Amino acid sequence: MSLSSQSARPLACLKQALRQCRAERQQQQTRSYAAAAAEVQYPSLQTRYPLPAKSFRTSQATKQNRFETGMRKIPVAPQVPSTRKLCPDPVAAVTASQISALDATGARTRLFSQENPDRARVGDILLVRQKSGEPFSGVCINIRQGNSKIDSAILLRNNLTRVGVEMWYKIYSPNVEGIEVVQRKAKRARRARLYYMRQPRHDVGSVDNIVRQYLRQRAGGPMNNAKGRDARSNKKKNNKRGRN
Amino acid sequence: MIQLKSMLNVIDNSGAAVAECINVLKMKRAAKVGDRIIVVVQKQRNFGPESGPGGSVSVSAANKVRRGDIRHAVIVRTAKKYSRPDGSVVKFDDNACVLINKGGEPIGSRLNGIVAHELRGKKWSKILSLAPMHL
């Protein structure tokens, strides 16, 4: 390097030095990378034992290595079959068994089942015969069939001695001997619950006359020729019916 | 559910028509059929045509109680529905009572109207036998 050239261009040698330096650095970098890939092994990342084979199963291994000779056999109860599988819908089964017990003939169920076109509906005049006590008759103003069929009941309304009386009867009650339809409503009621019949404006009053006539007709035989007989004879007849 | 200020129909021939409950005896809750209460007679019954010309004398003779009298009474009907042991439920359209004296004997000699059958279990058989009908 001549001094003259240095003096003429003071930065020329610096440029050369920089170029040389860059080339050296590049060389060094490539060498160090190659060395790292080949040589550096971190001890903390090494496995102490060889990895298990792909098909190795722990459960199988323990079974194979277990020795059963001389061991007492522990008695184990067999697994009980699942109740849920045996009886998928227990509530329905219980209800069915109860209904079959309380309503052996199925007449009561049929009288109020939704499938029956001739079922008793609200607005009909019904007569409930009881095992203990007198029969009660009245206009059916509500039929309650909740979630459990066995609990279903009817609400009858009547006027006794000019006082409105309402009675709920359970359809499947063992105390209820029979339910009869005395008279059907001429037109289908457009309400599910005829609570409006409690108002004096809509109250039908006593249905005893209709029921008495129905009982007389049902008794068959010689019809009491209507107006000729007095009330006493009717009563006698009714009593006889009651005993049957 | 009969409590203070409840109005009841009186269904005997003691001469009272409407009575107001002023106390329920022997308990701290609303009274029901067969319970004994104290009432004030609020309205007298007027005994129609037969007591018309006779005037006040016959009326006072027929009416054993007057308006404002304080009497004991037994509830025989409630508009609140109550259930029977067999599962049936009974509800009347009105509240009604029968006036009694302190000994428990009914003041009137006859009843007009249905009464509840529960009276038998509560030792009110006399009222039950006077009634034309019971349910």
mmCIF file of C-alpha atoms in Angstrom:
data_model
loop_
_atom_site.group_PDB
_atom_site.id
_atom_site.type_symbol
_atom_site.label_atom_id
_atom_site.label_comp_id
_atom_site.label_asym_id
_atom_site.label_seq_id
_atom_site.Cartn_x
_atom_site.Cartn_y
_atom_site.Cartn_z
ATOM 1 C CA MET A 1 0.000 0.000 0.000
ATOM 2 C CA SER A 2 1.472 3.229 -1.057
ATOM 3 C CA LEU A 3 1.273 6.197 1.091
ATOM 4 C CA SER A 4 0.638 8.372 -1.876
ATOM 5 C CA SER A 5 -2.531 6.521 -2.774
ATOM 6 C CA GLN A 6 -3.514 6.619 0.853
ATOM 7 C CA SER A 7 -3.135 10.317 0.919
ATOM 8 C CA ALA A 8 -4.995 10.682 -2.336
ATOM 9 C CA ARG A 9 -8.025 8.603 -1.182
ATOM 10 C CA PRO A 10 -8.089 8.323 2.561
ATOM 11 C CA LEU A 11 -11.091 5.960 2.747
ATOM 12 C CA ALA A 12 -9.897 3.392 0.169
ATOM 13 C CA CYS A 13 -8.032 1.215 2.632
ATOM 14 C CA LEU A 14 -10.908 1.269 5.031
ATOM 15 C CA LYS A 15 -13.254 -0.062 2.375
ATOM 16 C CA GLN A 16 -10.869 -2.880 1.603
ATOM 17 C CA ALA A 17 -10.492 -3.772 5.257
ATOM 18 C CA LEU A 18 -14.250 -3.933 5.672
ATOM 19 C CA ARG A 19 -14.650 -6.266 2.700
ATOM 20 C CA GLN A 20 -12.012 -8.610 4.059
ATOM 21 C CA CYS A 21 -13.564 -8.632 7.459
ATOM 22 C CA ARG A 22 -16.985 -9.540 6.043
ATOM 23 C CA ALA A 23 -15.596 -12.446 4.064
ATOM 24 C CA GLU A 24 -13.840 -13.836 7.095
ATOM 25 C CA ARG A 25 -16.944 -13.620 9.229
ATOM 26 C CA GLN A 26 -19.004 -15.473 6.677
ATOM 27 C CA GLN A 27 -16.534 -18.288 6.556
ATOM 28 C CA GLN A 28 -16.444 -18.554 10.302
ATOM 29 C CA GLN A 29 -20.231 -18.725 10.586
ATOM 30 C CA THR A 30 -20.655 -21.653 8.214
ATOM 31 C CA ARG A 31 -17.974 -23.590 10.012
ATOM 32 C CA SER A 32 -19.500 -23.118 13.463
ATOM 33 C CA TYR A 33 -22.961 -24.262 12.295
ATOM 34 C CA ALA A 34 -21.598 -27.501 10.922
ATOM 35 C CA ALA A 35 -19.720 -28.182 14.157
ATOM 36 C CA ALA A 36 -22.847 -27.683 16.306
ATOM 37 C CA ALA A 37 -24.922 -30.163 14.280
ATOM 38 C CA ALA A 38 -22.279 -32.834 14.535
ATOM 39 C CA GLU A 39 -20.989 -32.528 18.060
ATOM 40 C CA VAL A 40 -23.273 -30.777 20.629
ATOM 41 C CA GLN A 41 -25.198 -33.336 22.784
ATOM 42 C CA TYR A 42 -27.115 -32.098 25.756
ATOM 43 C CA PRO A 43 -27.039 -34.711 28.540
ATOM 44 C CA SER A 44 -30.333 -33.609 30.038
ATOM 45 C CA LEU A 45 -32.161 -34.501 26.823
ATOM 46 C CA GLN A 46 -30.774 -37.993 26.562
ATOM 47 C CA THR A 47 -32.987 -41.045 27.442
ATOM 48 C CA ARG A 48 -31.494 -43.282 30.055
ATOM 49 C CA TYR A 49 -33.089 -46.510 28.758
ATOM 50 C CA PRO A 50 -34.030 -47.428 25.246
ATOM 51 C CA LEU A 51 -37.611 -46.584 24.261
ATOM 52 C CA PRO A 52 -40.179 -49.437 24.439
ATOM 53 C CA ALA A 53 -41.278 -51.178 21.304
ATOM 54 C CA LYS A 54 -44.362 -49.888 19.520
ATOM 55 C CA SER A 55 -46.494 -52.923 20.421
ATOM 56 C CA PHE A 56 -45.688 -52.824 24.139
ATOM 57 C CA ARG A 57 -48.749 -52.829 26.501
ATOM 58 C CA THR A 58 -48.409 -52.210 30.205
ATOM 59 C CA SER A 59 -51.444 -54.283 31.219
ATOM 60 C CA GLN A 60 -50.234 -57.264 29.253
ATOM 61 C CA ALA A 61 -46.814 -57.015 30.749
ATOM 62 C CA THR A 62 -48.108 -57.021 34.317
ATOM 63 C CA LYS A 63 -50.308 -60.017 33.543
ATOM 64 C CA GLN A 64 -47.409 -61.959 32.092
ATOM 65 C CA ASN A 65 -45.138 -61.231 35.008
ATOM 66 C CA ARG A 66 -47.734 -62.073 37.711
ATOM 67 C CA PHE A 67 -47.411 -65.387 39.501
ATOM 68 C CA GLU A 68 -50.715 -66.835 40.718
ATOM 69 C CA THR A 69 -49.540 -70.024 42.293
ATOM 70 C CA GLY A 70 -50.394 -70.230 45.980
ATOM 71 C CA MET A 71 -52.692 -67.212 45.918
ATOM 72 C CA ARG A 72 -56.129 -67.378 47.510
ATOM 73 C CA LYS A 73 -58.973 -66.843 45.088
ATOM 74 C CA ILE A 74 -61.120 -63.920 46.278
ATOM 75 C CA PRO A 75 -64.792 -64.601 45.621
ATOM 76 C CA VAL A 76 -66.323 -61.887 43.459
ATOM 77 C CA ALA A 77 -70.071 -61.436 43.018
ATOM 78 C CA PRO A 78 -71.204 -61.522 39.412
ATOM 79 C CA GLN A 79 -72.233 -58.161 38.048
ATOM 80 C CA VAL A 80 -75.910 -57.403 38.545
ATOM 81 C CA PRO A 81 -77.779 -56.736 35.309
ATOM 82 C CA SER A 82 -78.649 -53.053 34.904
ATOM 83 C CA THR A 83 -82.096 -52.114 36.195
ATOM 84 C CA ARG A 84 -82.368 -49.441 33.581
ATOM 85 C CA LYS A 85 -82.022 -52.027 30.850
ATOM 86 C CA LEU A 86 -84.459 -54.423 32.492
ATOM 87 C CA CYS A 87 -87.207 -51.769 32.933
ATOM 88 C CA PRO A 88 -86.680 -48.712 30.781
ATOM 89 C CA ASP A 89 -89.837 -46.865 31.997
ATOM 90 C CA PRO A 90 -90.687 -47.922 35.556
ATOM 91 C CA VAL A 91 -93.294 -45.191 36.145
ATOM 92 C CA ALA A 92 -95.372 -46.323 33.193
ATOM 93 C CA ALA A 93 -95.073 -49.927 34.324
ATOM 94 C CA VAL A 94 -96.244 -49.094 37.838
ATOM 95 C CA THR A 95 -99.135 -47.039 36.497
ATOM 96 C CA ALA A 96 -100.197 -49.857 34.205
ATOM 97 C CA SER A 97 -100.092 -52.385 37.024
ATOM 98 C CA GLN A 98 -102.081 -50.087 39.295
ATOM 99 C CA ILE A 99 -104.706 -49.467 36.657
ATOM 100 C CA SER A 100 -105.027 -53.168 35.953
ATOM 101 C CA ALA A 101 -105.492 -53.775 39.669
ATOM 102 C CA LEU A 102 -107.991 -50.992 40.294
ATOM 103 C CA ASP A 103 -109.858 -51.172 37.003
ATOM 104 C CA ALA A 104 -109.837 -54.841 36.085
ATOM 105 C CA THR A 105 -112.445 -54.609 33.335
ATOM 106 C CA GLY A 106 -110.939 -51.477 31.796
ATOM 107 C CA ALA A 107 -114.349 -49.823 31.639
ATOM 108 C CA ARG A 108 -113.268 -46.836 33.697
ATOM 109 C CA THR A 109 -110.225 -46.268 31.515
ATOM 110 C CA ARG A 110 -112.299 -46.507 28.376
ATOM 111 C CA LEU A 111 -114.885 -44.055 29.683
ATOM 112 C CA PHE A 112 -112.278 -41.315 29.947
ATOM 113 C CA SER A 113 -109.670 -42.295 27.362
ATOM 114 C CA GLN A 114 -108.874 -39.791 24.646
ATOM 115 C CA GLU A 115 -109.168 -42.465 21.947
ATOM 116 C CA ASN A 116 -112.770 -43.255 22.749
ATOM 117 C CA PRO A 117 -115.139 -41.100 20.682
ATOM 118 C CA ASP A 118 -117.971 -41.872 23.134
ATOM 119 C CA ARG A 119 -115.999 -40.868 26.189
ATOM 120 C CA ALA A 120 -117.431 -38.777 28.984
ATOM 121 C CA ARG A 121 -116.680 -35.120 28.428
ATOM 122 C CA VAL A 122 -117.108 -31.959 30.409
ATOM 123 C CA GLY A 123 -120.702 -30.803 30.398
ATOM 124 C CA ASP A 124 -122.098 -34.319 30.669
ATOM 125 C CA ILE A 125 -124.175 -35.262 33.673
ATOM 126 C CA LEU A 126 -122.424 -38.089 35.490
ATOM 127 C CA LEU A 127 -123.478 -40.343 38.339
ATOM 128 C CA VAL A 128 -120.853 -41.701 40.710
ATOM 129 C CA ARG A 129 -121.826 -44.764 42.721
ATOM 130 C CA GLN A 130 -119.850 -45.251 45.882
ATOM 131 C CA LYS A 131 -119.157 -48.272 48.020
ATOM 132 C CA SER A 132 -119.931 -46.267 51.136
ATOM 133 C CA GLY A 133 -122.516 -43.547 51.060
ATOM 134 C CA GLU A 134 -125.064 -42.391 48.583
ATOM 135 C CA PRO A 135 -124.400 -41.935 44.887
ATOM 136 C CA PHE A 136 -123.536 -38.413 43.836
ATOM 137 C CA SER A 137 -124.564 -36.956 40.523
ATOM 138 C CA GLY A 138 -123.792 -33.674 38.873
ATOM 139 C CA VAL A 139 -122.567 -31.852 35.834
ATOM 140 C CA CYS A 140 -118.961 -32.715 35.111
ATOM 141 C CA ILE A 141 -117.166 -29.378 34.920
ATOM 142 C CA ASN A 142 -113.559 -30.566 34.900
ATOM 143 C CA ILE A 143 -111.675 -33.747 34.095
ATOM 144 C CA ARG A 144 -108.186 -33.766 35.503
ATOM 145 C CA GLN A 145 -105.720 -36.115 33.848
ATOM 146 C CA GLY A 146 -102.315 -35.079 34.988
ATOM 147 C CA ASN A 147 -99.013 -36.709 34.332
ATOM 148 C CA SER A 148 -99.968 -39.795 36.276
ATOM 149 C CA LYS A 149 -103.069 -41.423 34.844
ATOM 150 C CA ILE A 150 -103.868 -43.185 38.084
ATOM 151 C CA ASP A 151 -104.452 -39.840 39.763
ATOM 152 C CA SER A 152 -107.080 -38.608 37.298
ATOM 153 C CA ALA A 153 -110.270 -37.216 38.772
ATOM 154 C CA ILE A 154 -113.560 -35.600 37.812
ATOM 155 C CA LEU A 155 -115.233 -32.547 39.299
ATOM 156 C CA LEU A 156 -119.016 -32.797 39.580
ATOM 157 C CA ARG A 157 -121.294 -29.898 40.394
ATOM 158 C CA ASN A 158 -124.847 -30.095 41.585
ATOM 159 C CA ASN A 159 -127.332 -28.105 43.645
ATOM 160 C CA LEU A 160 -128.508 -29.874 46.783
ATOM 161 C CA THR A 161 -131.156 -28.075 48.841
ATOM 162 C CA ARG A 162 -130.493 -25.041 46.695
ATOM 163 C CA VAL A 163 -126.848 -24.897 47.704
ATOM 164 C CA GLY A 164 -124.192 -25.455 45.088
ATOM 165 C CA VAL A 165 -121.997 -28.436 45.899
ATOM 166 C CA GLU A 166 -118.874 -29.530 44.066
ATOM 167 C CA MET A 167 -117.135 -32.843 44.542
ATOM 168 C CA TRP A 168 -113.872 -34.162 43.157
ATOM 169 C CA TYR A 169 -113.835 -37.908 42.678
ATOM 170 C CA LYS A 170 -110.812 -39.985 41.777
ATOM 171 C CA ILE A 171 -111.685 -42.107 38.767
ATOM 172 C CA TYR A 172 -109.712 -45.115 39.999
ATOM 173 C CA SER A 173 -110.609 -44.772 43.649
ATOM 174 C CA PRO A 174 -111.516 -48.137 45.192
ATOM 175 C CA ASN A 175 -114.377 -46.343 46.929
ATOM 176 C CA VAL A 176 -115.948 -45.459 43.574
ATOM 177 C CA GLU A 177 -118.044 -48.385 42.469
ATOM 178 C CA GLY A 178 -119.104 -47.085 39.095
ATOM 179 C CA ILE A 179 -119.404 -43.973 36.983
ATOM 180 C CA GLU A 180 -122.364 -43.633 34.629
ATOM 181 C CA VAL A 181 -123.196 -41.083 32.001
ATOM 182 C CA VAL A 182 -126.729 -39.902 32.710
ATOM 183 C CA GLN A 183 -127.040 -37.320 29.983
ATOM 184 C CA ARG A 184 -124.648 -36.019 27.409
ATOM 185 C CA LYS A 185 -124.245 -32.372 26.613
ATOM 186 C CA ALA A 186 -126.127 -31.557 23.442
ATOM 187 C CA LYS A 187 -123.295 -29.533 22.002
ATOM 188 C CA ARG A 188 -119.636 -30.090 22.677
ATOM 189 C CA ALA A 189 -118.385 -27.711 25.343
ATOM 190 C CA ARG A 190 -115.898 -25.239 23.967
ATOM 191 C CA ARG A 191 -114.009 -25.009 27.220
ATOM 192 C CA ALA A 192 -111.926 -27.634 28.996
ATOM 193 C CA ARG A 193 -113.103 -26.411 32.400
ATOM 194 C CA LEU A 194 -116.616 -25.130 32.826
ATOM 195 C CA TYR A 195 -115.952 -22.991 35.861
ATOM 196 C CA TYR A 196 -118.263 -20.374 34.462
ATOM 197 C CA MET A 197 -121.090 -22.619 35.593
ATOM 198 C CA ARG A 198 -120.474 -21.406 39.130
ATOM 199 C CA GLN A 199 -121.868 -18.035 38.180
ATOM 200 C CA PRO A 200 -125.592 -17.741 38.881
ATOM 201 C CA ARG A 201 -126.131 -16.676 35.276
ATOM 202 C CA HIS A 202 -124.805 -19.973 33.896
ATOM 203 C CA ASP A 203 -125.672 -22.326 36.730
ATOM 204 C CA VAL A 204 -127.763 -25.266 35.555
ATOM 205 C CA GLY A 205 -129.118 -25.839 39.044
ATOM 206 C CA SER A 206 -130.133 -29.208 40.337
ATOM 207 C CA VAL A 207 -129.812 -32.199 38.021
ATOM 208 C CA ASP A 208 -131.666 -34.516 40.385
ATOM 209 C CA ASN A 209 -134.777 -34.671 38.199
ATOM 210 C CA ILE A 210 -132.803 -35.755 35.162
ATOM 211 C CA VAL A 211 -130.939 -38.354 37.182
ATOM 212 C CA ARG A 212 -134.137 -39.713 38.694
ATOM 213 C CA GLN A 213 -135.702 -40.059 35.265
ATOM 214 C CA TYR A 214 -132.608 -41.789 33.978
ATOM 215 C CA LEU A 215 -132.604 -44.246 36.847
ATOM 216 C CA ARG A 216 -136.269 -45.010 36.274
ATOM 217 C CA GLN A 217 -135.660 -45.626 32.600
ATOM 218 C CA ARG A 218 -132.651 -47.751 33.217
ATOM 219 C CA ALA A 219 -134.532 -49.903 35.675
ATOM 220 C CA GLY A 220 -136.617 -50.912 32.660
ATOM 221 C CA GLY A 221 -139.685 -52.989 33.406
ATOM 222 C CA PRO A 222 -143.006 -51.276 33.598
ATOM 223 C CA MET A 223 -142.534 -47.576 33.216
ATOM 224 C CA ASN A 224 -144.344 -45.733 35.928
ATOM 225 C CA ASN A 225 -146.940 -44.182 33.720
ATOM 226 C CA ALA A 226 -145.540 -40.803 34.326
ATOM 227 C CA LYS A 227 -147.909 -38.410 36.012
ATOM 228 C CA GLY A 228 -150.263 -40.961 37.558
ATOM 229 C CA ARG A 229 -147.903 -42.043 40.288
ATOM 230 C CA ASP A 230 -146.737 -39.880 43.093
ATOM 231 C CA ALA A 231 -143.200 -39.332 44.182
ATOM 232 C CA ARG A 232 -143.400 -42.049 46.804
ATOM 233 C CA SER A 233 -143.617 -44.887 44.314
ATOM 234 C CA ASN A 234 -140.617 -43.566 42.470
ATOM 235 C CA LYS A 235 -138.662 -43.483 45.636
ATOM 236 C CA LYS A 236 -139.512 -47.098 46.356
ATOM 237 C CA LYS A 237 -138.295 -48.088 42.953
ATOM 238 C CA ASN A 238 -135.107 -46.152 43.411
ATOM 239 C CA ASN A 239 -134.455 -47.902 46.671
ATOM 240 C CA LYS A 240 -134.817 -51.231 45.002
ATOM 241 C CA ARG A 241 -132.367 -50.180 42.322
ATOM 242 C CA GLY A 242 -129.915 -49.074 44.908
ATOM 243 C CA ARG A 243 -129.854 -52.513 46.467
ATOM 244 C CA ASN A 244 -129.122 -54.155 43.147
ATOM 245 C CA MET B 1 -111.547 -20.850 56.103
ATOM 246 C CA ILE B 2 -113.591 -18.866 58.586
ATOM 247 C CA GLN B 3 -111.814 -16.148 60.491
ATOM 248 C CA LEU B 4 -112.463 -12.780 62.020
ATOM 249 C CA LYS B 5 -115.030 -10.774 60.006
ATOM 250 C CA SER B 6 -116.135 -13.736 57.862
ATOM 251 C CA MET B 7 -119.847 -13.591 57.070
ATOM 252 C CA LEU B 8 -121.828 -16.805 57.302
ATOM 253 C CA ASN B 9 -125.352 -17.812 56.443
ATOM 254 C CA VAL B 10 -127.299 -19.122 59.398
ATOM 255 C CA ILE B 11 -129.342 -22.098 58.280
ATOM 256 C CA ASP B 12 -131.451 -22.820 61.362
ATOM 257 C CA ASN B 13 -134.728 -21.292 62.436
ATOM 258 C CA SER B 14 -133.286 -19.375 65.366
ATOM 259 C CA GLY B 15 -134.175 -16.131 63.613
ATOM 260 C CA ALA B 16 -130.751 -15.070 62.411
ATOM 261 C CA ALA B 17 -130.011 -14.934 58.691
ATOM 262 C CA VAL B 18 -126.452 -13.712 58.451
ATOM 263 C CA ALA B 19 -123.801 -13.782 61.161
ATOM 264 C CA GLU B 20 -120.275 -12.477 61.348
ATOM 265 C CA CYS B 21 -117.474 -14.436 62.920
ATOM 266 C CA ILE B 22 -115.720 -12.561 65.716
ATOM 267 C CA ASN B 23 -113.631 -15.342 67.220
ATOM 268 C CA VAL B 24 -112.517 -18.858 66.466
ATOM 269 C CA LEU B 25 -112.505 -20.959 69.608
ATOM 270 C CA LYS B 26 -109.732 -23.235 70.786
ATOM 271 C CA MET B 27 -107.295 -22.493 67.995
ATOM 272 C CA LYS B 28 -105.194 -19.818 66.386
ATOM 273 C CA ARG B 29 -106.032 -20.504 62.769
ATOM 274 C CA ALA B 30 -108.929 -20.363 60.362
ATOM 275 C CA ALA B 31 -111.918 -22.504 61.291
ATOM 276 C CA LYS B 32 -113.383 -25.221 59.083
ATOM 277 C CA VAL B 33 -116.388 -27.504 59.132
ATOM 278 C CA GLY B 34 -117.254 -28.689 62.623
ATOM 279 C CA ASP B 35 -115.324 -25.967 64.433
ATOM 280 C CA ARG B 36 -116.926 -23.795 67.044
ATOM 281 C CA ILE B 37 -116.844 -20.032 66.629
ATOM 282 C CA ILE B 38 -118.392 -16.931 68.188
ATOM 283 C CA VAL B 39 -120.594 -14.836 65.934
ATOM 284 C CA VAL B 40 -122.560 -11.604 65.941
ATOM 285 C CA VAL B 41 -125.988 -11.750 64.330
ATOM 286 C CA GLN B 42 -125.915 -9.159 61.588
ATOM 287 C CA LYS B 43 -129.231 -9.750 59.870
ATOM 288 C CA GLN B 44 -132.485 -11.140 61.125
ATOM 289 C CA ARG B 45 -134.655 -13.498 59.198
ATOM 290 C CA ASN B 46 -138.130 -12.204 58.604
ATOM 291 C CA PHE B 47 -140.623 -14.997 58.783
ATOM 292 C CA GLY B 48 -142.624 -14.173 55.717
ATOM 293 C CA PRO B 49 -146.372 -13.831 55.431
ATOM 294 C CA GLU B 50 -147.519 -15.756 58.512
ATOM 295 C CA SER B 51 -145.915 -13.218 60.788
ATOM 296 C CA GLY B 52 -147.175 -10.281 58.718
ATOM 297 C CA PRO B 53 -150.289 -8.994 60.494
ATOM 298 C CA GLY B 54 -149.304 -10.359 63.884
ATOM 299 C CA GLY B 55 -146.574 -7.791 63.921
ATOM 300 C CA SER B 56 -143.712 -7.530 66.273
ATOM 301 C CA VAL B 57 -145.003 -9.896 68.927
ATOM 302 C CA SER B 58 -144.938 -13.012 66.750
ATOM 303 C CA VAL B 59 -141.675 -11.981 65.171
ATOM 304 C CA SER B 60 -140.017 -11.677 68.516
ATOM 305 C CA ALA B 61 -141.513 -14.987 69.545
ATOM 306 C CA ALA B 62 -140.179 -16.722 66.447
ATOM 307 C CA ASN B 63 -136.825 -15.047 66.575
ATOM 308 C CA LYS B 64 -134.893 -16.435 69.466
ATOM 309 C CA VAL B 65 -131.979 -14.201 68.604
ATOM 310 C CA ARG B 66 -131.910 -10.558 67.562
ATOM 311 C CA ARG B 67 -129.606 -8.458 65.529
ATOM 312 C CA GLY B 68 -126.451 -7.658 67.478
ATOM 313 C CA ASP B 69 -126.602 -10.763 69.652
ATOM 314 C CA ILE B 70 -123.343 -12.563 70.344
ATOM 315 C CA ARG B 71 -123.709 -16.338 70.091
ATOM 316 C CA HIS B 72 -121.722 -19.474 69.662
ATOM 317 C CA ALA B 73 -122.060 -21.295 66.360
ATOM 318 C CA VAL B 74 -120.847 -24.401 64.534
ATOM 319 C CA ILE B 75 -119.678 -24.230 60.947
ATOM 320 C CA VAL B 76 -121.551 -26.672 58.721
ATOM 321 C CA ARG B 77 -120.453 -25.646 55.204
ATOM 322 C CA THR B 78 -117.397 -23.909 53.811
ATOM 323 C CA ALA B 79 -116.692 -22.503 50.388
ATOM 324 C CA LYS B 80 -113.084 -23.528 50.892
ATOM 325 C CA LYS B 81 -112.664 -27.014 49.510
ATOM 326 C CA TYR B 82 -111.499 -29.698 51.873
ATOM 327 C CA SER B 83 -110.426 -33.234 51.130
ATOM 328 C CA ARG B 84 -111.783 -36.435 52.569
ATOM 329 C CA PRO B 85 -109.642 -39.382 53.646
ATOM 330 C CA ASP B 86 -110.792 -41.328 50.569
ATOM 331 C CA GLY B 87 -109.367 -38.743 48.198
ATOM 332 C CA SER B 88 -112.548 -36.939 47.237
ATOM 333 C CA VAL B 89 -112.775 -33.191 47.703
ATOM 334 C CA VAL B 90 -115.861 -31.247 48.755
ATOM 335 C CA LYS B 91 -116.656 -27.612 48.164
ATOM 336 C CA PHE B 92 -119.860 -25.727 48.853
ATOM 337 C CA ASP B 93 -120.897 -22.466 47.330
ATOM 338 C CA ASP B 94 -121.299 -20.643 50.639
ATOM 339 C CA ASN B 95 -120.218 -20.553 54.251
ATOM 340 C CA ALA B 96 -122.931 -21.555 56.685
ATOM 341 C CA CYS B 97 -123.273 -22.093 60.414
ATOM 342 C CA VAL B 98 -125.789 -23.202 63.011
ATOM 343 C CA LEU B 99 -126.223 -21.225 66.220
ATOM 344 C CA ILE B 100 -125.773 -23.112 69.474
ATOM 345 C CA ASN B 101 -125.904 -22.211 73.126
ATOM 346 C CA LYS B 102 -122.931 -22.489 75.409
ATOM 347 C CA GLY B 103 -123.788 -26.076 76.248
ATOM 348 C CA GLY B 104 -123.574 -27.053 72.599
ATOM 349 C CA GLU B 105 -127.311 -27.531 71.983
ATOM 350 C CA PRO B 106 -128.654 -25.969 68.774
ATOM 351 C CA ILE B 107 -130.825 -22.901 69.380
ATOM 352 C CA GLY B 108 -133.068 -23.537 66.401
ATOM 353 C CA SER B 109 -135.247 -26.589 66.128
ATOM 354 C CA ARG B 110 -134.795 -27.317 62.448
ATOM 355 C CA LEU B 111 -132.293 -26.731 59.706
ATOM 356 C CA ASN B 112 -132.870 -25.941 56.084
ATOM 357 C CA GLY B 113 -129.940 -26.865 53.953
ATOM 358 C CA ILE B 114 -127.305 -29.481 53.379
ATOM 359 C CA VAL B 115 -124.524 -29.882 55.933
ATOM 360 C CA ALA B 116 -121.159 -31.549 55.696
ATOM 361 C CA HIS B 117 -120.743 -35.099 56.908
ATOM 362 C CA GLU B 118 -117.623 -34.149 58.893
ATOM 363 C CA LEU B 119 -119.850 -33.027 61.768
ATOM 364 C CA ARG B 120 -120.244 -36.613 62.874
ATOM 365 C CA GLY B 121 -116.589 -37.016 63.648
ATOM 366 C CA LYS B 122 -116.666 -33.858 65.742
ATOM 367 C CA LYS B 123 -119.522 -34.795 68.066
ATOM 368 C CA TRP B 124 -122.178 -32.717 66.336
ATOM 369 C CA SER B 125 -124.470 -35.632 65.580
ATOM 370 C CA LYS B 126 -127.464 -33.680 66.835
ATOM 371 C CA ILE B 127 -127.038 -31.054 64.144
ATOM 372 C CA LEU B 128 -126.516 -33.823 61.621
ATOM 373 C CA SER B 129 -129.770 -35.476 62.598
ATOM 374 C CA LEU B 130 -131.649 -32.186 62.345
ATOM 375 C CA ALA B 131 -130.332 -31.509 58.855
ATOM 376 C CA PRO B 132 -132.485 -32.479 55.878
ATOM 377 C CA MET B 133 -129.455 -33.802 54.028
ATOM 378 C CA HIS B 134 -125.788 -34.350 54.616
ATOM 379 C CA LEU B 135 -122.928 -34.988 52.249
#
